[in-house]
Each structure stands twice: as C-alpha cells, then as structure tokens.
Amino acid sequence: MQVDTAIIGAGAAGMMCAAHTNGRTLIIDHARAPGEKIRISGGGRCNFTNLYTDAGTFLSGNPHFAKSALARYTQWDFIDLVNRHDIAWHEKTLGQLFCDVSAKDIIAMLRCLMQQNNVELRLQTKAHSFAKSPDGFTFACTKEDVDERVTAKSLVIATGGKSIPKMGATGLAYDLASQFGLPLTETRPALVPFTFAKDRFDGLAGVATDARVAAGGVGFDEAILFTHRGLSGPAVLQASSYWCEGTQISVNLVPKADLLETLQLQRTTSGRRNLTTELSHHLPNRLVEFLAQETDLTGNLADQSDTRLRELCQKLSDWRLTPSGTEGYRTAEVTLGGVDTNALSAKTMEAKTVPGLYFIGEAVDVTGWLGGYNFQWAWSSAMAAASAL
C-alpha cells in the first residue's frame, strides 16, 4: 500500500490531523475503537478545550514552543468547529468546556470529518518495523496475523504517552523518536493523585474541601479529596505536575477566608464556643477531628491567645506534607515530558533532522494544566502538522 500520509494513533491528535490532511491518508490504531481517551474524558462528556488557553498554561522544556501552534489554531477555532457540527456544550468552571450530551459527539464529529476527507481508518491493527526509505517511510501493518507493507511519504506519530495503560497506552512514540535519533526529555506521570503511607489519613477517605495546593512554587485553588491511598481532587492533580519526588507540598485548608480575623471576632462574641466547633464551620467535621489528633485544638475560643491562634492559622494555611509517591501511569491523565521540542519545528511539528516525520499531541514534551488544555494542544499541534502536510 502506498499513501501520502500515514498517521499512527487514532486519538484526539491523530484524528484531528487526519481530518485536515491533503492527499491519501491512512490512520492506524491497535484499539477496537478510535478516540478511547476522548470517550472516557470529563466523566464521559469530554472537557474538549478551555477558554483561557495560552502558552502559560503548559509545561515544557521550552516554554515558548507551544505558542506558534496555539496561536494559529485557537480554542475559538475548535469551538467554532464544534458549533458547526451542532454539538451542544457548556462551561462548567474555570473556562472548562464540556459536551452537554456525550464525549461520543466529539468522536463522531472527527470520524465524520475523516470520512469527508476520504481517510482510511484501520483499527485493531499493529504498526511495526518502521524504517526510512528513499520515498519516505515504510512499515508493516498486522491484523489477525496478516501482514501488509505500507509506504508513506510522511509519517505522523500521534500515539500519546504512557498514561492510562488499560486504554492501550504504550511508549511507542518514544521508541520511534529514539529509533530516528530524536532526543527525549524525562517522562513521568502528571495530573495524578498523590499517595501516602497506608495509615496517614485514616478515617478521612471521601472527605473533600476547597484548598490551595502548592508544589514547586506553583499553587492551585480548587477542591481536594482524601482517598484510601492519599490525596486527589483537581488542586492535587494540578500540583502533581510540578512536584518532584521526595519534596513537600503545601496545603492551604482555608484559602478563601481570613481565619485569624474570624477566630478573633468569634472569641469576643462567642468565647464559650469550643475551638473545634468553630473550626467545623470552616472545614469538614471529620477533617477537624483528624487535625485535632495532630494539633492541640482543646479549649474554648476564650482560652486562645492571639499567639496561639496565629500559630494555628499558620498551620492550617501551610500544612506541609510529603507524598510517598503518586498513583503512577495507571490513573495519570497525561504524561509529563516526551519528545524533546528542540528536535521539532514549532510551526509544523516536523522533526528537524528527519524530513517527513512528525510528532503531535501528548507524545511531545508539552503538558497542559487540568481542564481541557491538553485536548487543545492535541487540536492545535495536529492542525500545525496538517497545515504543513
């Protein structure tokens, strides 16, 4: 088989690229259905972009790399595409846009666009034995023990990272980058829950509260959730991308209140009230009971000096914790790191030293915040490559 463009990986980036690439295009995936991570994302409704997308909401070894692609295909462009396909959507919070009905609407849209573009989609097919050839690239396709040789003028790698292996994630993109001489940055799970010693948060599983979680000098204000294994919730997932193993995180349990001023006022008006009772107005009861095991919360408000109240508020606003690790790729939403951006064109996603070879989406060392940013990178990087192709 001879094609103009072969795309490996029928996820968000791969399908978007295939839908907008000229010439004969083949897209291959080993899964039973395309867009599986789209299907499960956003609780089944797909957080497909974010209104506040810009390069500052991404992590990369080169913080400027994403600017070109994000500027040339923006969140507004994708919203326009969604609107033209009559997909109803809504903003949930913090600029996060979700389908009203189902993530399957996004998959159906992409499949429709690919069909209109005469793209050939092959599923449950393994692509392997890649090599450079005088005409571009060759590789083998295997399905049900039947092999077929493919020659492609251009090769696009859109197989993602290592996150959520149960959905079929592999390190193929990194293997191919290494095979063709492209450098990789260190990879690790990101947007992932923290784990702690088994009994660290005994009795707190299921408790949620608003907090500010900071790691590596960067903090996020959203909910946290105590689990049987440690800490999860949006603020925790965000901070995990900036956390380094063995370092502390800081949790501010009262980010939206001047707790010291409130406690001092209540001491004057309700001095007989128990300190734990007052704290339960600001934090979940089970969390206050847990904190009472770590900090002296005995006595009434009238018994508390300004010094003691300041010390308590300081602890609650800067609770230092050292995770033992993360839940790993099993539950990580994305992979941090990947194909080194120094080896790629920011305008086209083409490898600088291997003409015709492109890397797009999560495989590249560009990782977005939680909330639709990584899907926008998939759309934007795919369009950068498609425009070049």
Short mmCIF file of C-alpha atoms in Angstrom, two decimals, residues 59 188-194 211-224 231-245 247-252 321 323 325-326 336 368-370:
data_model
loop_
_atom_site.label_atom_id
_atom_site.label_comp_id
_atom_site.label_asym_id
_atom_site.label_seq_id
_atom_site.Cartn_x
_atom_site.Cartn_y
_atom_site.Cartn_z
CA LEU A 59 4.75 22.82 30.99
CA ARG A 188 6.71 10.78 34.42
CA PRO A 189 3.01 10.65 35.35
CA ALA A 190 1.25 14.03 35.64
CA LEU A 191 -2.21 15.20 36.67
CA VAL A 192 -2.16 12.26 39.07
CA PRO A 193 -3.20 11.66 42.72
CA PHE A 194 -0.59 11.60 45.48
CA ALA A 211 -7.93 24.24 49.32
CA ARG A 212 -4.85 25.69 47.70
CA VAL A 213 -2.20 23.08 46.93
CA ALA A 214 1.30 24.22 46.00
CA ALA A 215 4.29 22.28 44.68
CA GLY A 216 7.46 23.53 43.07
CA GLY A 217 6.46 27.12 43.80
CA VAL A 218 3.17 26.89 41.87
CA GLY A 219 -0.23 26.73 43.59
CA PHE A 220 -3.79 25.90 42.53
CA ASP A 221 -7.10 26.76 44.21
CA GLU A 222 -9.67 24.00 43.76
CA ALA A 223 -11.09 21.03 45.65
CA ILE A 224 -9.03 18.31 47.30
CA LEU A 231 -4.84 12.83 48.18
CA SER A 232 -6.72 13.53 44.96
CA GLY A 233 -9.02 16.24 43.58
CA PRO A 234 -8.39 18.95 40.98
CA ALA A 235 -5.98 21.06 43.08
CA VAL A 236 -3.87 17.97 43.84
CA LEU A 237 -3.81 16.79 40.23
CA GLN A 238 -2.68 20.23 39.11
CA ALA A 239 0.09 20.43 41.71
CA SER A 240 1.34 16.93 40.83
CA SER A 241 2.70 18.22 37.52
CA TYR A 242 5.09 20.50 39.44
CA TRP A 243 6.00 18.06 42.23
CA CYS A 244 9.38 16.34 42.44
CA GLU A 245 9.75 13.05 44.29
CA THR A 247 9.76 17.09 48.19
CA GLN A 248 6.97 18.61 50.25
CA ILE A 249 3.67 20.05 49.11
CA SER A 250 1.87 22.87 50.90
CA VAL A 251 -1.88 22.66 51.51
CA ASN A 252 -3.81 25.79 52.50
CA LEU A 321 3.00 17.11 53.61
CA PRO A 323 3.85 12.35 49.48
CA GLY A 325 4.71 8.99 45.52
CA THR A 326 1.86 9.12 43.03
CA LEU A 336 4.86 14.87 31.52
CA GLY A 368 -1.19 21.27 29.86
CA TRP A 369 -2.99 22.04 33.08
CA LEU A 370 -6.10 20.13 34.06
#
